[in-house]
Short mmCIF file of C-alpha atoms in Angstrom, two decimals:
data_model
loop_
_atom_site.label_atom_id
_atom_site.label_comp_id
_atom_site.label_asym_id
_atom_site.label_seq_id
_atom_site.Cartn_x
_atom_site.Cartn_y
_atom_site.Cartn_z
CA MET A 1 -50.60 -49.30 -14.71
CA ARG A 2 -52.32 -46.51 -16.63
CA VAL A 3 -55.83 -45.76 -15.40
CA ILE A 4 -58.73 -43.45 -16.19
CA GLY A 5 -60.88 -42.24 -13.31
CA TYR A 6 -64.58 -41.77 -13.96
CA MET A 7 -66.98 -39.69 -11.86
CA ARG A 8 -70.67 -38.91 -12.18
CA VAL A 9 -73.30 -36.83 -10.47
CA SER A 10 -76.99 -37.04 -11.26
CA THR A 11 -78.06 -33.42 -11.22
CA ARG A 12 -76.77 -30.13 -12.57
CA GLU A 13 -76.93 -28.73 -9.00
CA GLN A 14 -74.56 -31.44 -7.77
CA GLY A 15 -72.26 -30.68 -10.68
CA ASP A 16 -72.35 -26.94 -10.03
CA SER A 17 -71.62 -27.38 -6.32
CA GLY A 18 -68.76 -29.77 -7.05
CA LEU A 19 -69.28 -31.52 -3.72
CA GLY A 20 -70.09 -34.95 -5.11
CA LEU A 21 -67.41 -34.70 -7.76
CA GLU A 22 -64.78 -33.49 -5.29
CA ALA A 23 -65.36 -36.45 -2.97
CA GLN A 24 -65.19 -38.92 -5.86
CA GLU A 25 -62.04 -37.32 -7.21
CA ALA A 26 -60.35 -37.38 -3.80
CA THR A 27 -61.17 -41.08 -3.39
CA ILE A 28 -59.87 -41.95 -6.85
CA ARG A 29 -56.68 -39.90 -6.46
CA ARG A 30 -55.98 -41.44 -3.05
CA GLU A 31 -56.34 -45.00 -4.40
CA VAL A 32 -54.25 -44.27 -7.49
CA ALA A 33 -51.48 -42.72 -5.38
CA HIS A 34 -51.57 -45.61 -2.91
CA ARG A 35 -51.11 -48.11 -5.73
CA ARG A 36 -48.60 -45.95 -7.60
CA TRP A 37 -50.63 -46.07 -10.78
CA ASP A 38 -50.47 -43.48 -13.55
CA LEU A 39 -53.72 -41.46 -13.68
CA VAL A 40 -54.05 -40.79 -17.41
CA ASP A 41 -57.21 -38.71 -17.06
CA LEU A 42 -60.23 -37.98 -14.87
CA ARG A 43 -63.56 -37.86 -16.67
CA GLN A 44 -66.98 -36.78 -15.45
CA ASP A 45 -70.58 -36.73 -16.53
CA VAL A 46 -73.07 -34.34 -14.95
CA SER A 47 -76.86 -34.65 -15.01
CA SER A 48 -76.58 -37.93 -16.84
CA GLY A 49 -79.57 -39.88 -15.55
CA LYS A 50 -79.70 -43.63 -15.19
CA SER A 51 -78.97 -44.61 -18.79
CA MET A 52 -75.34 -45.31 -19.62
CA ARG A 53 -76.06 -44.40 -23.25
CA ARG A 54 -76.51 -40.73 -22.37
CA ARG A 55 -73.08 -40.33 -20.78
CA SER A 56 -70.69 -38.88 -23.34
CA GLU A 57 -67.59 -39.03 -21.12
CA LEU A 58 -68.24 -42.64 -20.14
CA GLY A 59 -68.54 -43.52 -23.82
CA ARG A 60 -65.25 -41.74 -24.58
CA THR A 61 -63.62 -43.52 -21.63
CA LEU A 62 -64.77 -46.95 -22.78
CA ARG A 63 -63.50 -46.24 -26.30
CA ASP A 64 -60.11 -45.15 -24.93
CA LEU A 65 -59.87 -48.32 -22.83
CA ARG A 66 -60.78 -50.44 -25.86
CA ASP A 67 -58.11 -48.65 -27.91
CA GLY A 68 -55.42 -49.30 -25.27
CA ARG A 69 -54.97 -45.71 -24.04
CA ALA A 70 -55.30 -47.01 -20.46
CA ASP A 71 -55.29 -50.35 -18.68
CA ALA A 72 -58.11 -49.85 -16.16
CA LEU A 73 -61.22 -47.89 -15.31
CA VAL A 74 -61.37 -46.65 -11.69
CA VAL A 75 -64.55 -45.41 -10.00
CA ALA A 76 -65.09 -44.40 -6.39
CA LYS A 77 -68.53 -45.99 -6.06
CA LEU A 78 -70.42 -48.54 -8.10
CA ASP A 79 -73.54 -46.37 -8.43
CA ARG A 80 -71.44 -43.68 -10.11
CA LEU A 81 -70.65 -46.14 -12.89
CA SER A 82 -73.91 -48.05 -13.11
CA ARG A 83 -77.33 -48.06 -11.47
CA SER A 84 -78.21 -51.35 -13.15
CA VAL A 85 -76.82 -54.82 -12.51
CA LEU A 86 -77.19 -55.59 -16.22
CA ASP A 87 -75.24 -52.47 -17.23
CA PHE A 88 -72.47 -53.30 -14.75
CA ALA A 89 -72.32 -56.88 -16.02
CA ALA A 90 -72.01 -55.54 -19.56
CA VAL A 91 -69.10 -53.29 -18.55
CA MET A 92 -67.39 -56.23 -16.84
CA GLU A 93 -67.90 -58.44 -19.89
CA THR A 94 -66.57 -55.73 -22.20
CA ALA A 95 -63.52 -55.23 -19.99
CA SER A 96 -62.82 -58.95 -19.95
CA SER A 97 -63.17 -59.37 -23.70
CA GLU A 98 -61.13 -56.24 -24.52
CA GLY A 99 -58.38 -56.87 -21.95
CA TRP A 100 -58.75 -53.94 -19.55
CA SER A 101 -59.63 -53.92 -15.85
CA VAL A 102 -62.30 -52.40 -13.62
CA VAL A 103 -61.72 -51.08 -10.10
CA VAL A 104 -64.72 -50.10 -7.95
CA ILE A 105 -63.19 -48.71 -4.76
CA ASP A 106 -66.17 -48.81 -2.40
CA LEU A 107 -66.92 -52.48 -3.07
CA GLY A 108 -63.37 -53.75 -3.40
CA VAL A 109 -63.98 -54.90 -6.97
CA ASP A 110 -60.56 -55.04 -8.63
CA THR A 111 -60.01 -57.07 -11.74
CA THR A 112 -56.35 -55.98 -11.87
CA THR A 113 -55.70 -58.80 -9.38
CA THR A 114 -56.51 -62.51 -9.44
CA ASN A 115 -58.71 -62.04 -6.35
CA GLY A 116 -60.55 -59.16 -8.08
#
């Protein structure tokens, strides 16, 4: 399975320190290796705020998933993908309608499986 990992930190200081991004990346890489998936790319947004519309790398990632460049989106923690239940529901609906999967490691959300 080809996957794209997505990471986000809320402030420029977190981005500059790399600490939040490094932890997210390590979690994603560990899960991908464990499952023997192909990590197509790792993407990150820094100082993005709450709105999903202001995240250029997330937008690019969602377009690539829609266009079949990967089969799943993998995030370490739900709040790195979405701070809003409505936004997360929209991502899940988009994934379902476009035929790609979502994996949220910290919550055990995994739509690559029937138990997802």
